Short mmCIF file of C-alpha atoms in Angstrom, two decimals:
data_model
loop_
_atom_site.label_atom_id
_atom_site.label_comp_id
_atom_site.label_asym_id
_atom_site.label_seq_id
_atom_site.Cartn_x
_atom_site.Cartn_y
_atom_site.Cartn_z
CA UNK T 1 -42.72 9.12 6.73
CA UNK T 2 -42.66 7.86 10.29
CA UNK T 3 -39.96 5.01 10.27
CA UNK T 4 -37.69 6.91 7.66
CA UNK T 5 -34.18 7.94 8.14
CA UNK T 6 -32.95 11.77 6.29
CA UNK T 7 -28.69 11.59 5.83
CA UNK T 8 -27.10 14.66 5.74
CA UNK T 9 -23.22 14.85 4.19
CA UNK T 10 -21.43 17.96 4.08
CA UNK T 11 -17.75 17.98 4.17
CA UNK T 12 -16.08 15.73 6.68
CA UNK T 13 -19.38 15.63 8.26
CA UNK T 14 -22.09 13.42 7.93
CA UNK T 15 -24.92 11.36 9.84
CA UNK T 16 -28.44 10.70 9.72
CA UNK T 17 -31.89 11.81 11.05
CA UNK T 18 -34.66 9.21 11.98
CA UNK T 19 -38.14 10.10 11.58
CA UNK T 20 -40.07 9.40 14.60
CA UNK T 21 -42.28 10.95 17.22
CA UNK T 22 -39.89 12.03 19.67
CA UNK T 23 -38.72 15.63 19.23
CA UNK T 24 -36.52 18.32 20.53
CA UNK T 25 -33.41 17.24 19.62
CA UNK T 26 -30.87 19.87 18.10
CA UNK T 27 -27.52 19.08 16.59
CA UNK T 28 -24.99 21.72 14.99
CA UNK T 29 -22.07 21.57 12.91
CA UNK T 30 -20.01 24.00 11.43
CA UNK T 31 -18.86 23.45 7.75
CA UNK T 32 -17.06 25.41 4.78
CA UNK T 33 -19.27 27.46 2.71
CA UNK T 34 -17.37 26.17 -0.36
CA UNK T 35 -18.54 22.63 0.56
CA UNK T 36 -21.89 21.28 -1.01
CA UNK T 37 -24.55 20.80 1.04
CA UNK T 38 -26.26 17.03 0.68
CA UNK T 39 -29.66 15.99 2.31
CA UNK T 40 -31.10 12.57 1.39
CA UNK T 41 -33.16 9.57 1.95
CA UNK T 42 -34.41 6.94 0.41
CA UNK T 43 -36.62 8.37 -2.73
CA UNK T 44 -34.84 11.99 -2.87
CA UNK T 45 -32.12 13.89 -2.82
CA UNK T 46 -31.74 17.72 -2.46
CA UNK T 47 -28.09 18.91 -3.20
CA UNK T 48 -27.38 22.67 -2.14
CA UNK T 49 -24.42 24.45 -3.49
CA UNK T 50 -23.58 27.78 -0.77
CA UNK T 51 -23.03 30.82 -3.26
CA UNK T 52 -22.02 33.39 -0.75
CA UNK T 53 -21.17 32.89 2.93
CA UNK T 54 -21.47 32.77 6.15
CA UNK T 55 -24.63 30.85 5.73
CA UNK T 56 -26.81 29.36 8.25
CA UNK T 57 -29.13 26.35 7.06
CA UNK T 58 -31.67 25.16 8.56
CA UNK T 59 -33.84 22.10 8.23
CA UNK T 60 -37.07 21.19 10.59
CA UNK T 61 -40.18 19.88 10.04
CA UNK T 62 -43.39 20.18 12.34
CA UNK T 63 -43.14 18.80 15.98
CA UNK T 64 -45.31 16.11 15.11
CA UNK T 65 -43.28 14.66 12.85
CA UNK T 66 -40.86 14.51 15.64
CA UNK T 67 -37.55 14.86 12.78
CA UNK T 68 -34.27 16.48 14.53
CA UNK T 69 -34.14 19.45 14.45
CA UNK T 70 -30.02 20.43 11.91
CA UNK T 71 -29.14 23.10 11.89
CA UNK T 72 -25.56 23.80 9.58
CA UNK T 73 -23.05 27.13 10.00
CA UNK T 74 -21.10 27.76 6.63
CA UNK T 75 -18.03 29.22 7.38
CA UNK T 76 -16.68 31.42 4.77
CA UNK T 77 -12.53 31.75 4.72
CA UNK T 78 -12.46 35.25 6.63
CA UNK T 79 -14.08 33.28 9.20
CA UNK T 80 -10.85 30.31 9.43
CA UNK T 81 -8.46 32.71 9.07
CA UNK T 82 -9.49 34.39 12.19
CA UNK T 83 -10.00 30.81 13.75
CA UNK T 84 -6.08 30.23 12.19
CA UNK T 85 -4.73 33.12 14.05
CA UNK T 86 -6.47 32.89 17.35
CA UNK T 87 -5.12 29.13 17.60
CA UNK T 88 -1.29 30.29 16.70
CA UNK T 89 -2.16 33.04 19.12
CA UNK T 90 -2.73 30.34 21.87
CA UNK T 91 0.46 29.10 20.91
CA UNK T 92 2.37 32.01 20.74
CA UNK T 93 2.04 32.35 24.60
CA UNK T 94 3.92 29.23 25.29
CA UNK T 95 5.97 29.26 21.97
CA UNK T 96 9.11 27.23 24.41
CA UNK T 97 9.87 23.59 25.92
CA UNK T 98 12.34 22.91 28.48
CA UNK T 99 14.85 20.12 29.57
CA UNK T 100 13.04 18.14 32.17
CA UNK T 101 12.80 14.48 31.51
CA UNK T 102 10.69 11.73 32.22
CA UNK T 103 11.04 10.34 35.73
CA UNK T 104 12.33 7.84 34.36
CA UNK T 105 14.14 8.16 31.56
CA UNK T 106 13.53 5.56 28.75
CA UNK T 107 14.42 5.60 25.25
CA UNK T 108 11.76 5.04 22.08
CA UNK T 109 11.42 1.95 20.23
CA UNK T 110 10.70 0.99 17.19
CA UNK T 111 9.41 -3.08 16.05
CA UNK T 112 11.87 -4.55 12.81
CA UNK T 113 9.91 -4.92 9.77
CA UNK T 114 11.00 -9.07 10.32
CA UNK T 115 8.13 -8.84 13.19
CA UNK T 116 5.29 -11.97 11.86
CA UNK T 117 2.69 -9.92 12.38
CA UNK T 118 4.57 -6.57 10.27
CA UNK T 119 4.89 -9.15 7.44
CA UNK T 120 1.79 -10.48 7.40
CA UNK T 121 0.48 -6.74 6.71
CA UNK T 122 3.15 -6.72 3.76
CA UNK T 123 2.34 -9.66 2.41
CA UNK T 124 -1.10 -9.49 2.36
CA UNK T 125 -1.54 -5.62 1.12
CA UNK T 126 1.93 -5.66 -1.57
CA UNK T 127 2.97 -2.97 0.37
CA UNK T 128 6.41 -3.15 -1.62
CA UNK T 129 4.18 -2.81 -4.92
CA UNK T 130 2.24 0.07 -2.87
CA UNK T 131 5.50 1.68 -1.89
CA UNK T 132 6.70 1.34 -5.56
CA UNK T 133 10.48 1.46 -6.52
CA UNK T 134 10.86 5.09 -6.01
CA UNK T 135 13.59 7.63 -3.64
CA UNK T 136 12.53 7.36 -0.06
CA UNK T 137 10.30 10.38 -0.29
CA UNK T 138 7.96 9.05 -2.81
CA UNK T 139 7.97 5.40 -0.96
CA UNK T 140 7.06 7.41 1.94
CA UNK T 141 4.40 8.77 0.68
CA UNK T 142 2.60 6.44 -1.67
CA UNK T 143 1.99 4.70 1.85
CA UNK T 144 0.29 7.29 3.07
CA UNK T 145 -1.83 7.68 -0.32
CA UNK T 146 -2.39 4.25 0.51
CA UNK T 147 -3.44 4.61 4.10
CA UNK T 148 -5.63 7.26 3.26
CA UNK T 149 -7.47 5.55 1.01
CA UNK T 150 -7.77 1.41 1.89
CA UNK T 151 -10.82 2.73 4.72
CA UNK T 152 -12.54 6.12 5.05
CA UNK T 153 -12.80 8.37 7.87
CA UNK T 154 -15.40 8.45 10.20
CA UNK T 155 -15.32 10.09 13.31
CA UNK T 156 -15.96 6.90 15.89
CA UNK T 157 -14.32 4.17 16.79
CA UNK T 158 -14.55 0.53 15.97
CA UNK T 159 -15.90 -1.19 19.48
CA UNK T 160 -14.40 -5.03 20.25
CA UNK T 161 -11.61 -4.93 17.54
CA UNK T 162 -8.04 -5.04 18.32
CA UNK T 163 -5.79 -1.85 17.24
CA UNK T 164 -3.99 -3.08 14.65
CA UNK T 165 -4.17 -2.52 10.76
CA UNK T 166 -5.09 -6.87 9.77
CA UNK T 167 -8.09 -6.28 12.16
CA UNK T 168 -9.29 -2.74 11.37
CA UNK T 169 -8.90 -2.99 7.75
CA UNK T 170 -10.60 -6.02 7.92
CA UNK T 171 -13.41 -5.11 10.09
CA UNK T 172 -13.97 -1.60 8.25
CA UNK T 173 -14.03 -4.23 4.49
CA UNK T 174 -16.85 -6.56 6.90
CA UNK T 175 -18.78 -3.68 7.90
CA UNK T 176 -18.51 -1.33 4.90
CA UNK T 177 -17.60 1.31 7.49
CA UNK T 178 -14.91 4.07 8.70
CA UNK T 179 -12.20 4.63 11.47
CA UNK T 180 -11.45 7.93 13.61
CA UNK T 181 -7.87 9.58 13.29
CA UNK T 182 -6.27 7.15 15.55
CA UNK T 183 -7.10 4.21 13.90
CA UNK T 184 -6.36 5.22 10.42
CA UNK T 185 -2.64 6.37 11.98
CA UNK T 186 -2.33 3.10 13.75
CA UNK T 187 -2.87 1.59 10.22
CA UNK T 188 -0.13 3.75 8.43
CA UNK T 189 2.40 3.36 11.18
CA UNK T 190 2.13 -0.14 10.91
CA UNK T 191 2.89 0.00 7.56
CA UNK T 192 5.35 2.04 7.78
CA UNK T 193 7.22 -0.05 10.40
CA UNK T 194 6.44 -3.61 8.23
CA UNK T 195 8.60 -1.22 4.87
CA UNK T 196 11.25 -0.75 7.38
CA UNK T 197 10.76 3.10 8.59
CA UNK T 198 10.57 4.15 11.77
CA UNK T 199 7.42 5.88 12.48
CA UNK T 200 5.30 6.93 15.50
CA UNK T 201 1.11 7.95 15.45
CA UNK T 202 1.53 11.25 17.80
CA UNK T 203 -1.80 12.28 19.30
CA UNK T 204 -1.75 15.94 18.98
CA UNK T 205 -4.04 18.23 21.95
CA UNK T 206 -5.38 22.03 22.42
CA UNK T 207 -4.08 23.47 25.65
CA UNK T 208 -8.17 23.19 26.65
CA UNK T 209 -8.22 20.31 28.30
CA UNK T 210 -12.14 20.51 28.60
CA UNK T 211 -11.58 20.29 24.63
CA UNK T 212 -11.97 16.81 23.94
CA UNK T 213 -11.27 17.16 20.37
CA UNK T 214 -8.08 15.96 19.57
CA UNK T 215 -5.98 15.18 15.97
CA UNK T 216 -3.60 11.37 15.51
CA UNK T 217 -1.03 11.75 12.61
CA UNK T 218 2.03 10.08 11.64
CA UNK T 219 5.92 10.75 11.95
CA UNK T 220 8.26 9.05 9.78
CA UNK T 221 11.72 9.54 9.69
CA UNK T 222 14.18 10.17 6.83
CA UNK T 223 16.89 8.55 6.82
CA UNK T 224 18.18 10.80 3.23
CA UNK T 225 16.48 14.11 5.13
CA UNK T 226 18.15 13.37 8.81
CA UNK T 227 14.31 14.57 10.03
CA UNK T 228 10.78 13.20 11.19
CA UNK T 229 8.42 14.10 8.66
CA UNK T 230 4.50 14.79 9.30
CA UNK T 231 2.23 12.63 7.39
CA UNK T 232 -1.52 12.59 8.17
CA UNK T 233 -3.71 9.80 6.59
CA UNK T 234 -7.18 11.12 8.05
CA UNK T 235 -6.77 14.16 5.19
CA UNK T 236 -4.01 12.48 3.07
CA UNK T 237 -1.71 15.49 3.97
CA UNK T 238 1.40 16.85 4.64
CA UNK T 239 2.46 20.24 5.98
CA UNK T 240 5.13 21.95 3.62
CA UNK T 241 7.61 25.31 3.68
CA UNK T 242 7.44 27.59 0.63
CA UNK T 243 10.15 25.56 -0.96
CA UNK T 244 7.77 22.36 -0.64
CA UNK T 245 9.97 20.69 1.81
CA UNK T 246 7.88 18.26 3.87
CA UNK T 247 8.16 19.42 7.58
CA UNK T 248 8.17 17.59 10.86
CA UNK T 249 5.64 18.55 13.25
CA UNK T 250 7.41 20.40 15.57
CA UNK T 251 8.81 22.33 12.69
CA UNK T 252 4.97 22.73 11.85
CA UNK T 253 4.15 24.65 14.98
CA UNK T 254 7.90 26.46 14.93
CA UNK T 255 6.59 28.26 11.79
CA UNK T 256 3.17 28.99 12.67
CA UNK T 257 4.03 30.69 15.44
CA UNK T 258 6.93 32.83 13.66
CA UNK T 259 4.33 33.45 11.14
CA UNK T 260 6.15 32.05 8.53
CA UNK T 261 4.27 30.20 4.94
CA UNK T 262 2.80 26.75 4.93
CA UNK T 263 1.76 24.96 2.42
CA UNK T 264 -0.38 21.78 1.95
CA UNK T 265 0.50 18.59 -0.10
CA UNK T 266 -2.05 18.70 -3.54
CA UNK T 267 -3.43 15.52 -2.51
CA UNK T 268 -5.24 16.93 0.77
CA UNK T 269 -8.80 15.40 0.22
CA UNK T 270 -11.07 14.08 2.70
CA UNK T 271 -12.83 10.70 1.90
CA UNK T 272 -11.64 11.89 -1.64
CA UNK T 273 -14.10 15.20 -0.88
CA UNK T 274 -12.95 18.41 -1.32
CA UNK T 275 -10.96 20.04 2.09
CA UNK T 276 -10.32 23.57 2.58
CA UNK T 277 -6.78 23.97 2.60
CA UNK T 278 -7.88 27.51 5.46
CA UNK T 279 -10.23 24.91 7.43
CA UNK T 280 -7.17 22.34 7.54
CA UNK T 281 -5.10 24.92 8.75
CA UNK T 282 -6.76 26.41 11.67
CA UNK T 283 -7.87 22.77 12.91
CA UNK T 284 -4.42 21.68 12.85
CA UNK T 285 -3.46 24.56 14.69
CA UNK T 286 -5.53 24.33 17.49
CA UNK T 287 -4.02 20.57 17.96
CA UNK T 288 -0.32 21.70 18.11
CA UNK T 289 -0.16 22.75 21.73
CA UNK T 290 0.82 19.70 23.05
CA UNK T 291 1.41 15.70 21.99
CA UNK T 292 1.35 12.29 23.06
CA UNK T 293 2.79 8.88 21.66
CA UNK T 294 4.01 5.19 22.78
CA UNK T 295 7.22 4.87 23.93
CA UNK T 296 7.34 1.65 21.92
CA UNK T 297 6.32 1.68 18.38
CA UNK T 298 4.97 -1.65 17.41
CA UNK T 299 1.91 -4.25 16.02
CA UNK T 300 -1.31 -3.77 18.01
CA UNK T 301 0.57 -2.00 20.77
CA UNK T 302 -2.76 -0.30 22.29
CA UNK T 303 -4.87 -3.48 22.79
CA UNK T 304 -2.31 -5.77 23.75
CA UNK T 305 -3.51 -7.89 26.88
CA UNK T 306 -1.35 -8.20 29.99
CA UNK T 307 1.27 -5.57 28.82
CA UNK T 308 2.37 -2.83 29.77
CA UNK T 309 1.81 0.62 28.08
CA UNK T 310 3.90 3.67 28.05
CA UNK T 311 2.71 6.62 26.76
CA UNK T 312 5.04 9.92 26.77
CA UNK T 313 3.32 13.57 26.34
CA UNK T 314 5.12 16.32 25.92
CA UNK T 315 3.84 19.29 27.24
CA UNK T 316 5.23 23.38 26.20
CA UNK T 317 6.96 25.17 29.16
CA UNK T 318 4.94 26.42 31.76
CA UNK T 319 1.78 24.56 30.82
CA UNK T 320 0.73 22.72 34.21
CA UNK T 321 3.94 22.86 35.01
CA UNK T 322 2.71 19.87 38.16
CA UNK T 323 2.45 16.98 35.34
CA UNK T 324 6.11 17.57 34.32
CA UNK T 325 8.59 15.19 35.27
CA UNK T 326 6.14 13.02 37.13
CA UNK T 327 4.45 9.33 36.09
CA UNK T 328 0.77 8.19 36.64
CA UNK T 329 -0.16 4.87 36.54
CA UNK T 330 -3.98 3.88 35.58
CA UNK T 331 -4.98 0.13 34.71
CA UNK T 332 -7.77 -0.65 31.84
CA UNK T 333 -9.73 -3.61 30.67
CA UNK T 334 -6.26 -5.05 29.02
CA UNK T 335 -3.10 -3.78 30.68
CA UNK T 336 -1.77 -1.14 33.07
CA UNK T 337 -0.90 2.60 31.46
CA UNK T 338 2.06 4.39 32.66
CA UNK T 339 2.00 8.21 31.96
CA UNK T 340 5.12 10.44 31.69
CA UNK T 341 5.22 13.53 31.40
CA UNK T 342 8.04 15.88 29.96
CA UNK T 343 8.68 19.78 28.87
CA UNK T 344 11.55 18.23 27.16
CA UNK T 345 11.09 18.27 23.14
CA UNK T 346 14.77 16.87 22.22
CA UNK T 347 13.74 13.74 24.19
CA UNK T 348 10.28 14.00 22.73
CA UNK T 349 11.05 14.42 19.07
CA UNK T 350 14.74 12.28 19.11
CA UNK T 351 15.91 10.71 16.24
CA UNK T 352 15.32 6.80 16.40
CA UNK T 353 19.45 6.50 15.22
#
């Protein structure tokens, strides 16, 4: 009926259709054929469960009804694995990094865990209870159990609300809604930094740059382990060896390229939905070319107003090559941004000891 809305939720993916009288629109999306297939509204449901794949669904109804026109691609797993290796193909051709670094060389930083605004988060979420009384590996990742479930997913961002974990968790409880990757890895690195680790979210690109697609995670570093270690609260994953040893993420990329086995965590869900463990793969893939983070590590660093904000990327040698070793400055609504760029992993990926 006119003035209706049709959701859709498939996956990771989801949205909805309003029934109206203006047509023409077309949206695509490409899910997992192994992934159930839910259309909605407000008196019925139709749930369709893929038996064989690639299939191609499509709904529509006449154009004067003026509903969107959705259609859906179900991927079957030949399908990511050929996605997988293209991606570590792309990677393969600039498999090094080199030595240059920034302009002006400055050192990472990480806030104490006695900041007021780190033990407010504490305090208020028992993230020592969360954490539990565990090794370090365990603590480690309880909080990102933690972070991947206290909001869901949702692939926008929250407009008007400051970047830290108080005001997104908050807002997301108000508005019974979601956070993109960067907010939900703002929200574990916080708490990561108020139990004491150091930790960094590390925006993660495709060498496209017309690709605006891009994945946030976490690094956390061990002190038992002597390594960062990838944690990524958007899927409640980690990236493992064959031996199960949680990897950092430049040793993530390291072994794609060289072929070598990875393995996922048994946790890796989406919104507590199933997530193909081939899907996860070739997305992460394409997002390993190059990286971003802060060069300071702290509460609300992103919307703070009337400071300064360095961010560091890190680009693979030989990838515009005229970036490296030089600093751009750009102002926004709050505070100036200072970029650096570097071929230089060590500096990149240095301990924080």
């Amino acid at each position: 009926l006119c003035g209706d809305s049709v959701w859709y939720r498939v996956g990771e993916y989801s949205g909805s259709t309003p029934v109206d009288y203006s047509s023409g629109k077309i949206d695509t999306s490409n899910i997992h054929a192994n992934e159930d297939f839910i259309l909605y509204s407000e008196t019925d449901t139709v749930i369709i469960k893929p038996s064989s794949a690639p299939v191609e669904l499509l709904t529509v109804c006449p154009p004067d009804t003026g509903i969107e026109i959705v259609i859906f691609h179900l991927d079957d797993d030949a399908t990511y694995i050929k996605k997988y290796q293209e991606k570590v193909e792309v990677l393969r051709q600039y498999p090094d990094f080199g030595n240059t670094p920034p302009e002006d060389y400055k050192t990472f930083t990480y806030s104490a865990p006695d900041d007021s605004d780190l033990i407010k988060l504490r305090e208020e979420y028992k993230l020592d209870s969360v954490a539990g009384d565990g090794g370090e590996i365990e603590r480690i990742t309880n909080l990102l159990h933690w972070a991947s479930n206290i909001v869901r997913h949702e692939d926008r961002m929250l407009e008007n609300v400051p970047r830290n974990a108080l005001d997104l968790i908050a807002s997301c409880v108000k508005e019974n809604r979601g956070v993109n990757c960067r907010m939900k890895a703002t929200i574990l690195n916080e708490a990561y930094l108020a139990m004491g680790f150091k930790s960094r979210h590390v925006t993660c690109m495709p060498a496209d740059t017309a690709d605006r697609d891009c994945h946030v995670i976490n690094m956390v570093y061990s002190d038992s382990l002597g390594k960062w270690l990838n944690m990524d609260p958007s899927f409640d994953a980690c990236f493992m060896d064959s031996a199960r040893n949680i990897l950092s993420i430049a040793e993530i990329r390291q072994m794609m390229i060289n072929g070598d086995s990875l393995i996922l965590n048994d946790e890796l869900n989406y919104n507590g939905g199933s997530r193909s463990v081939l899907r996860h793969k070739s997305y992460i893939a394409k997002n390993l070319f190059r990286f971003s983070c802060p060069l300071e590590s702290e509460f609300g660093y992103e919307t703070l107003e009337n400071e300064l904000q360095i961010q560091i990327y890190l680009n693979p040698l030989g990838y515009d090559e005229k970036y490296v070793g030089k600093t751009y400055q750009y102002r926004n609504e709050n505070n100036k941004l200072i970029k650096y760029f570097t071929d230089n992993s060590e500096y990149f990926w240095a301990a924080p000891y």
